[in-house]
CSV table of N, CA and C and ligand atoms in Angstrom, one decimal:
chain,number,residue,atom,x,y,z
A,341,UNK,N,27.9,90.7,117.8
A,341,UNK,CA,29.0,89.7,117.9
A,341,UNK,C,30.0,89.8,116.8
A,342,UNK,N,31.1,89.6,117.2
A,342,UNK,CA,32.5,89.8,116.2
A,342,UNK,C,32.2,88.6,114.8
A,343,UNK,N,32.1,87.8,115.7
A,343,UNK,CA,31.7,86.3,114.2
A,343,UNK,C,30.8,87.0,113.2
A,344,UNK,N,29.6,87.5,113.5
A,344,UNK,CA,28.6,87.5,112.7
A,344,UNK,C,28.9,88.7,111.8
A,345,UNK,N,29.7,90.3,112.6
A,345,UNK,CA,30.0,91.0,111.5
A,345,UNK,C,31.4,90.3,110.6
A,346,UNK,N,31.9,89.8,111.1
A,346,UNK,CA,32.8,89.2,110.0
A,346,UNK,C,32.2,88.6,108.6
A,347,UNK,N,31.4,87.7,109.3
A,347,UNK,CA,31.0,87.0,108.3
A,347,UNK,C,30.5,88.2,106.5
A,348,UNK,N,30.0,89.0,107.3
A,348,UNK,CA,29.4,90.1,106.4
A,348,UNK,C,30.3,90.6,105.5
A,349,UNK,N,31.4,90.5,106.1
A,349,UNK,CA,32.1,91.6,105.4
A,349,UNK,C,33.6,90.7,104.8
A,350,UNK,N,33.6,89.1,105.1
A,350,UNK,CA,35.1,88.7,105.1
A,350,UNK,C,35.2,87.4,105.1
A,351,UNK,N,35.6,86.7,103.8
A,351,UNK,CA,35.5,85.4,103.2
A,351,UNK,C,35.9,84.8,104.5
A,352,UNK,N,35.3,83.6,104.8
A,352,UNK,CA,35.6,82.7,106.0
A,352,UNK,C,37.0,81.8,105.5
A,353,UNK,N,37.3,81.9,104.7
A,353,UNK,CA,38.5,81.2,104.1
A,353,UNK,C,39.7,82.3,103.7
A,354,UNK,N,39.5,83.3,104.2
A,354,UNK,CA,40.9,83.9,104.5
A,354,UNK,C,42.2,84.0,104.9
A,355,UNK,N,41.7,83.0,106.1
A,355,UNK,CA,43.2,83.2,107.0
A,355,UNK,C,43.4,81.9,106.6
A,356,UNK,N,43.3,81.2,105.4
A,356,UNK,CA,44.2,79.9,105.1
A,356,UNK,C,44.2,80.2,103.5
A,357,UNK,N,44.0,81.6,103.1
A,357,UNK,CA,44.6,81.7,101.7
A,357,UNK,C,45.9,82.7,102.2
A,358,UNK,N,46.7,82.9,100.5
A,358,UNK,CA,47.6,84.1,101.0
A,358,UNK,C,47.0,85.1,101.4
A,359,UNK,N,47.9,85.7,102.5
A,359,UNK,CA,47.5,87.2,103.2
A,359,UNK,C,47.6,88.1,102.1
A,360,UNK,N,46.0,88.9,101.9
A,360,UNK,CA,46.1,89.9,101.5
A,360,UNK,C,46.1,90.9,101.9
A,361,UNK,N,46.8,91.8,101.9
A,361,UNK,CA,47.2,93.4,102.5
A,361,UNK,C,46.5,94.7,101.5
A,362,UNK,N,45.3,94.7,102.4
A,362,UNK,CA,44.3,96.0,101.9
A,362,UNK,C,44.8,97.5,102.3
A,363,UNK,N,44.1,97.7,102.0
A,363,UNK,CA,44.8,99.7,102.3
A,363,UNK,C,44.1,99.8,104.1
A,364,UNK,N,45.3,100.3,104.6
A,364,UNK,CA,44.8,100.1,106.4
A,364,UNK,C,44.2,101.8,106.2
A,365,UNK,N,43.5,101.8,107.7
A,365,UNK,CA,42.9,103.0,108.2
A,365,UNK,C,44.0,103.3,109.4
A,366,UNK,N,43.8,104.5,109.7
A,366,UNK,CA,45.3,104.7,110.3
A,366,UNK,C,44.6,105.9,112.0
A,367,UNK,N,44.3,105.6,113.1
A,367,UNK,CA,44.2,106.6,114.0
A,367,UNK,C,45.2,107.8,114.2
A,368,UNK,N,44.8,108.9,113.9
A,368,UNK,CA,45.6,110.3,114.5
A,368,UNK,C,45.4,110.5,115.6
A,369,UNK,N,46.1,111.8,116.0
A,369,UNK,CA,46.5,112.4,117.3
A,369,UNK,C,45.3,112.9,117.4
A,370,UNK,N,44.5,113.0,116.9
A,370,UNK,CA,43.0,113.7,117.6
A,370,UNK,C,42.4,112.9,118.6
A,371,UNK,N,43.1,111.6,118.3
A,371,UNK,CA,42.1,110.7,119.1
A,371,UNK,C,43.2,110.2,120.8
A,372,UNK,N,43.8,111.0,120.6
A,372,UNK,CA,45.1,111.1,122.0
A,372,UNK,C,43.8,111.8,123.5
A,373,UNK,N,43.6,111.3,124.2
A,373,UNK,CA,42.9,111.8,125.5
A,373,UNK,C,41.5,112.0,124.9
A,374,UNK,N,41.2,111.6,124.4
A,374,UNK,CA,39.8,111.4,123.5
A,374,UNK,C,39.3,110.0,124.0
A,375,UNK,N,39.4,109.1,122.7
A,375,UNK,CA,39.3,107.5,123.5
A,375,UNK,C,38.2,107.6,123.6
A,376,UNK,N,36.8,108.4,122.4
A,376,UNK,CA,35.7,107.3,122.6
A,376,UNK,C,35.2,106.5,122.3
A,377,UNK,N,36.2,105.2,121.7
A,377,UNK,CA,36.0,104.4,121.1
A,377,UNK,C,34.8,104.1,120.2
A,378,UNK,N,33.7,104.8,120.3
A,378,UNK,CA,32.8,104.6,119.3
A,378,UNK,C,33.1,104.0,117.8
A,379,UNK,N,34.5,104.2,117.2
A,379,UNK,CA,35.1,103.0,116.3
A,379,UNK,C,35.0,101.7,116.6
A,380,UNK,N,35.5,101.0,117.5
A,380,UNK,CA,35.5,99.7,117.7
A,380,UNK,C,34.2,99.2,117.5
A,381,UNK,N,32.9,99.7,118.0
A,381,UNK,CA,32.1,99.0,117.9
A,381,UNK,C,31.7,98.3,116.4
A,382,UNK,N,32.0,99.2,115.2
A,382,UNK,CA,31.5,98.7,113.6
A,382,UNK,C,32.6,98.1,113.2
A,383,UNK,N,33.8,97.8,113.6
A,383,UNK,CA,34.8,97.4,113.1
A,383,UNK,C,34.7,95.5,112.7
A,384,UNK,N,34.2,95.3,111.7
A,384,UNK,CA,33.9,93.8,111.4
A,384,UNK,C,35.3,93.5,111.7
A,385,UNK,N,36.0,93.3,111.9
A,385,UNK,CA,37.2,92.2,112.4
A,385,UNK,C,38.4,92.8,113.2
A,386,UNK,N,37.6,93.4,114.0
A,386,UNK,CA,38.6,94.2,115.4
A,386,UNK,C,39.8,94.7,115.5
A,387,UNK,N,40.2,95.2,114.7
A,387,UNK,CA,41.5,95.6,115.0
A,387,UNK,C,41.9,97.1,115.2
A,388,UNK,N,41.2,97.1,116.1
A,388,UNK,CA,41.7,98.6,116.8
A,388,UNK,C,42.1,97.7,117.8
A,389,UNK,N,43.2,98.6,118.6
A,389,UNK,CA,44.4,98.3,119.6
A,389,UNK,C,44.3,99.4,121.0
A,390,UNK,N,43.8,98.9,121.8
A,390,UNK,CA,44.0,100.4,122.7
A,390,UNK,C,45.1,100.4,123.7
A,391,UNK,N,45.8,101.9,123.4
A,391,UNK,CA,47.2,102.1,124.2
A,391,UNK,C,46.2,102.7,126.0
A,392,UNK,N,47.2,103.0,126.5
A,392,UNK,CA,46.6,104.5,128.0
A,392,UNK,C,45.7,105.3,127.4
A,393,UNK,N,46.1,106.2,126.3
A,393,UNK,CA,44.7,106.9,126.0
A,393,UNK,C,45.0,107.2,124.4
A,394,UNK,N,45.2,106.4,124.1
A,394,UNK,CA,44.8,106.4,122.3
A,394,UNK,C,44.5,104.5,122.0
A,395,UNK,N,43.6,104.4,120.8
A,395,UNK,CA,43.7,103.5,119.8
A,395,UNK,C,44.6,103.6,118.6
A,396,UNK,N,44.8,102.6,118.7
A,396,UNK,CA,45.8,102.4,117.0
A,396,UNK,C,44.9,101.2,116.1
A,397,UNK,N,45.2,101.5,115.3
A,397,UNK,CA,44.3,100.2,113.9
A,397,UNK,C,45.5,99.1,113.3
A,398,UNK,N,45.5,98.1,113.6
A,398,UNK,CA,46.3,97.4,113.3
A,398,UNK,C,46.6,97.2,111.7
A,399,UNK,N,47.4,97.2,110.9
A,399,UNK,CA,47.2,97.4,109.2
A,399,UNK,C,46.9,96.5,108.9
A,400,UNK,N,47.6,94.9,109.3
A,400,UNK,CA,47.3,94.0,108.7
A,400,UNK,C,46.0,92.9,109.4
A,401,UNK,N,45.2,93.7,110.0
A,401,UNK,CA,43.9,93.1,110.0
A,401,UNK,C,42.9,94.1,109.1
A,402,UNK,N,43.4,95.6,109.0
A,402,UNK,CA,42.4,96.3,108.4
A,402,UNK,C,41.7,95.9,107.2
A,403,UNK,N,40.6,95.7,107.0
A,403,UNK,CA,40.0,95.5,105.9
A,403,UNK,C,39.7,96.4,104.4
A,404,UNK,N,40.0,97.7,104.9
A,404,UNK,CA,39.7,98.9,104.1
A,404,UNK,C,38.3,99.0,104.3
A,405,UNK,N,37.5,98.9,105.3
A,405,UNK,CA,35.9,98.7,104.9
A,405,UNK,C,35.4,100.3,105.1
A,406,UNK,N,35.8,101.3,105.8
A,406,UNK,CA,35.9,102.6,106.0
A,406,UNK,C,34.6,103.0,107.1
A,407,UNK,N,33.8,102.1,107.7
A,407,UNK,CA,33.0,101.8,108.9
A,407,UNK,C,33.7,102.9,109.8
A,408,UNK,N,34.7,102.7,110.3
A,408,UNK,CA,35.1,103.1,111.5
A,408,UNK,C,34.9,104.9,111.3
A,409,UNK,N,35.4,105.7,110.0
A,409,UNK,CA,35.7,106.9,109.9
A,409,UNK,C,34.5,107.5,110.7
A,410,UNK,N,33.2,107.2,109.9
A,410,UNK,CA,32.3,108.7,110.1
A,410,UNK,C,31.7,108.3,112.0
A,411,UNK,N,32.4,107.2,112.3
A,411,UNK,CA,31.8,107.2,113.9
A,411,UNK,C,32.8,108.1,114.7
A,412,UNK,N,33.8,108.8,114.5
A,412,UNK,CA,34.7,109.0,115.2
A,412,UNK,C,34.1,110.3,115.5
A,413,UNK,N,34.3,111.1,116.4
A,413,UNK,CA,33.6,112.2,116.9
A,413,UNK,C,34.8,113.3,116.9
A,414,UNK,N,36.1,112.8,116.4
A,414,UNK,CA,36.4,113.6,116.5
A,414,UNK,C,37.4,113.8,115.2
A,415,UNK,N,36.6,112.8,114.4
A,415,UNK,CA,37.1,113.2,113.0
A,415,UNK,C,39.2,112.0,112.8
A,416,UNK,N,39.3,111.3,113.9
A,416,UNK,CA,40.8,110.9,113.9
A,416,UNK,C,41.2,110.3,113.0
A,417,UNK,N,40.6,109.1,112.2
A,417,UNK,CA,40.9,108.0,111.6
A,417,UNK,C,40.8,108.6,109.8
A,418,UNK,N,41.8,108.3,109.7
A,418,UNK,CA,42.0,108.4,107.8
A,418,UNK,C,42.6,107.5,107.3
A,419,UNK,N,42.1,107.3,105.5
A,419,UNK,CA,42.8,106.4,104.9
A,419,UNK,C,43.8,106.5,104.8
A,420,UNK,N,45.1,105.5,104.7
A,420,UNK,CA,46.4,105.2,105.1
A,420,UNK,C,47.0,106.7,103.9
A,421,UNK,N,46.1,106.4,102.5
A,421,UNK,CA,46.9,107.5,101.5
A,421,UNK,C,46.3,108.9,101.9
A,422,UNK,N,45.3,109.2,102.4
A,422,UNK,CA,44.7,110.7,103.0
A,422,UNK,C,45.5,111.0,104.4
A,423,UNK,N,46.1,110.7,104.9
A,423,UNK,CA,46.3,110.8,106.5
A,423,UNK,C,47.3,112.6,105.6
A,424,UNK,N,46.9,113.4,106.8
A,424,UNK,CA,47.6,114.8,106.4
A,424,UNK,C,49.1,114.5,106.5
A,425,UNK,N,49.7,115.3,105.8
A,425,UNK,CA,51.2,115.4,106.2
A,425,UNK,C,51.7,115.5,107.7
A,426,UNK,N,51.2,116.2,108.4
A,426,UNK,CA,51.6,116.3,109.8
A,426,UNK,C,51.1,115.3,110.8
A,427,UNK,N,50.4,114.2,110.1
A,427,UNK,CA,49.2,113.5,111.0
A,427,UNK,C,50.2,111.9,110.3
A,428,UNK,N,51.4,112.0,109.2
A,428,UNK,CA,52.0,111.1,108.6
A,428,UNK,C,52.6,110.1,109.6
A,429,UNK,N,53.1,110.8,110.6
A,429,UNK,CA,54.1,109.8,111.8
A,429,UNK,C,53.0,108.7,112.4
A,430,UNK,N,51.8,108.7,112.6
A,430,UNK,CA,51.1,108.0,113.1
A,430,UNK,C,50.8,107.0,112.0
A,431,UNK,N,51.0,106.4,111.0
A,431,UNK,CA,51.0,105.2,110.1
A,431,UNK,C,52.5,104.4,110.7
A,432,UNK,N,53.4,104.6,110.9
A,432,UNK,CA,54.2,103.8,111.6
A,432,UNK,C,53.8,103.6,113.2
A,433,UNK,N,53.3,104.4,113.7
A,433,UNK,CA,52.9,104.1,115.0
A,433,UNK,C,52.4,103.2,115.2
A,434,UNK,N,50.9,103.7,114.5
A,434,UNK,CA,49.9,102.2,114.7
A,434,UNK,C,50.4,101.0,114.3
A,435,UNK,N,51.2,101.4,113.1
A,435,UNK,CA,52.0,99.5,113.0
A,435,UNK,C,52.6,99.4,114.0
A,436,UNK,N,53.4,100.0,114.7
A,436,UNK,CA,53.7,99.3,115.8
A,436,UNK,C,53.4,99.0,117.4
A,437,UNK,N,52.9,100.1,117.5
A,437,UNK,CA,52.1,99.8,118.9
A,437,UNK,C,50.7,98.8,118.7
A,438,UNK,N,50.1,98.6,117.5
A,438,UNK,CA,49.2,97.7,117.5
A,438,UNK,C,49.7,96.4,117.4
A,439,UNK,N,50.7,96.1,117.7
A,439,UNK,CA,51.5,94.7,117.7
A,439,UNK,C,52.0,94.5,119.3
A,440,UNK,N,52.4,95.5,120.4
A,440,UNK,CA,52.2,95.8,121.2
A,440,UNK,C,51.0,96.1,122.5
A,441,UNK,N,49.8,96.6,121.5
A,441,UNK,CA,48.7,96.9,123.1
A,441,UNK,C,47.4,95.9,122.4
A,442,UNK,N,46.9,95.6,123.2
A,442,UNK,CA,45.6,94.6,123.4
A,442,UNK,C,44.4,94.8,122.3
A,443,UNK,N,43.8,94.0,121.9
A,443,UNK,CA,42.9,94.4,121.0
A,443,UNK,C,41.4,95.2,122.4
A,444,UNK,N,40.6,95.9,121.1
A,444,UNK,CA,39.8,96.2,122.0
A,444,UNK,C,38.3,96.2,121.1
A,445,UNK,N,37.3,95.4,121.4
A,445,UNK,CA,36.6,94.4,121.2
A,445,UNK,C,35.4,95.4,121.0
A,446,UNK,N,34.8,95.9,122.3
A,446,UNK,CA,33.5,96.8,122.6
A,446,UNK,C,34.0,98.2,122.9
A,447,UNK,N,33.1,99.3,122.7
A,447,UNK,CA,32.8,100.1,123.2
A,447,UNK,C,33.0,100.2,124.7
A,448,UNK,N,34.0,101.2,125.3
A,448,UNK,CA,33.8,101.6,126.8
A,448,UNK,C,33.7,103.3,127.1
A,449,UNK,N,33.5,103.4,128.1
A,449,UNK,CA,33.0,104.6,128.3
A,449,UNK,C,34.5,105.2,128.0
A,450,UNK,N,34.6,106.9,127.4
A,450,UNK,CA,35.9,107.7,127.4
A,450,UNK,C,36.1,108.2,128.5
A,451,UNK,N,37.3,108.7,128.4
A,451,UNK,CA,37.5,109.3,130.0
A,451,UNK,C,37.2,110.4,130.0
A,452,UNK,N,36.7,110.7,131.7
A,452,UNK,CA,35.9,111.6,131.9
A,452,UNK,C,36.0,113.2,131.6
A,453,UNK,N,37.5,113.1,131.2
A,453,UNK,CA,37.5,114.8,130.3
A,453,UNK,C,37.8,114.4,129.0
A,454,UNK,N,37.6,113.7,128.2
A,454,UNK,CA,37.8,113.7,127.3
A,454,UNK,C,36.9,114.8,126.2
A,455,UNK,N,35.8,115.3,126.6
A,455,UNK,CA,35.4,116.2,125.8
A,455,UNK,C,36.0,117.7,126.0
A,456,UNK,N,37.1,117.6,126.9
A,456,UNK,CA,38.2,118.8,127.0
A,456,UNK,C,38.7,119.0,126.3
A,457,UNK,N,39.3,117.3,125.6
A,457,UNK,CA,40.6,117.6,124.5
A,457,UNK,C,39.9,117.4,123.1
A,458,UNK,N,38.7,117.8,122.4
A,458,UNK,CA,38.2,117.7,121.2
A,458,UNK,C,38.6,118.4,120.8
A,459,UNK,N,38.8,119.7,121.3
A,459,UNK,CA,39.4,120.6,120.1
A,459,UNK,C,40.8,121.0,120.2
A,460,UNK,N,41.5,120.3,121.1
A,460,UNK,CA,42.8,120.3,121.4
A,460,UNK,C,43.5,119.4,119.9
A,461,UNK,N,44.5,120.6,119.3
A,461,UNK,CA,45.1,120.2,118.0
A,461,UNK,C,46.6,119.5,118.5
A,462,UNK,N,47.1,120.2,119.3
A,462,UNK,CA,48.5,119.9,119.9
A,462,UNK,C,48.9,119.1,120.9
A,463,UNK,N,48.4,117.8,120.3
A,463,UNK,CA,48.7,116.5,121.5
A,463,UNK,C,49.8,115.3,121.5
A,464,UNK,N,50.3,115.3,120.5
A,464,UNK,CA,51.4,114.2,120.2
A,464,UNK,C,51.9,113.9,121.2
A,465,UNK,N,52.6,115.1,122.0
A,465,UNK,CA,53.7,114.8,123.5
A,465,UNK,C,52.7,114.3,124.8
A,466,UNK,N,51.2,114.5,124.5
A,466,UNK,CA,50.7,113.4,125.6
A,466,UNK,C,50.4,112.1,125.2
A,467,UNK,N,51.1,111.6,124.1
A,467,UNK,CA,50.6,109.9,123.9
A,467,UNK,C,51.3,109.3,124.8
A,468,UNK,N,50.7,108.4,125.4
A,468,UNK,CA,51.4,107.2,126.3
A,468,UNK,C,51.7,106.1,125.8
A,469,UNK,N,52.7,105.4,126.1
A,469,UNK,CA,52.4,104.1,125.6
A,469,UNK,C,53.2,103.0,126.6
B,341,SF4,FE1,38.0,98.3,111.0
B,341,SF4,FE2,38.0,100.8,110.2
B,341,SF4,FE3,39.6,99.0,109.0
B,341,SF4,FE4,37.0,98.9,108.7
B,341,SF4,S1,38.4,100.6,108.0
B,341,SF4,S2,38.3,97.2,109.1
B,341,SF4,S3,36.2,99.6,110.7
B,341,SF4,S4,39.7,99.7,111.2
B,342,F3S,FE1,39.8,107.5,119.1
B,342,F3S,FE2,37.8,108.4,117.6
B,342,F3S,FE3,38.0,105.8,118.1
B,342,F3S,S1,38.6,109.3,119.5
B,342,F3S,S2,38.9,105.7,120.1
B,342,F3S,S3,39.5,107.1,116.9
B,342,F3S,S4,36.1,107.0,118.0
């Protein structure tokens, strides 16, 4: 349950002190036609966002808790200051399409080719949004 990992990880009197803004985690293009969300499920306070076929991490829920990295299968998600130079355009992304697409809560199945595009490096021009 969302409540209970919160509690673990996230003063219950947060969201009525000042907002504090931690270092966000940031989804790459690796995770473009991938989508196995296997992140969302450790994420104590939900803020992964899912587009057509990528997630984004919303900044200002991220906690910095770094849960999400080693689940990703396909390596997507970096700290906001590690994100590679070429992988930089997706820190403004996710701030903004994660203000835009739906939060996403659980784990759902990826789509059915998605273990096509694992090792596919050159996907930016198929993100949907
Ligand atoms: Fe969620 Fe990952 Fe941020 Fe932790 S680091 S709060 S798991 S998005
Ligand atoms: Fe994408 Fe990896 Fe999560 S492929 S949906 S960032 S587990």
């Amino acid at each position: 349950m969302a409540s209970d990992k919160i509690s673990v990880f996230f003063p219950a009197n947060r969201s009525r002190g000042p907002k504090v803004r931690y270092m966000t985690y940031v989804v790459t293009e690796s995770c473009i036609k991938c989508k196995y969300t296997d992140c969302v499920d450790v994420c104590p306070v939900d803020c992964f966002r899912e587009g057509p076929n990528m997630l984004v991490i919303d900044p200002d829920e991220c906690i910095d808790c770094t849960l999400c990295v080693a689940e990703c299968p396909v390596e997507a998600i970096f700290a906001e200051d590690d994100v590679p130079v070429a992988q930089r355009e997706f820190i403004p992304i996710n701030a903004e399409l994660s203000k835009v697409w739906k939060p996403l809560v659980e784990r759902k199945p990826a789509p059915p080719d998605a273990d096509d595009w694992e090792d596919v490096k050159e996907k930016k021009h198929l993100m949907e949004k």
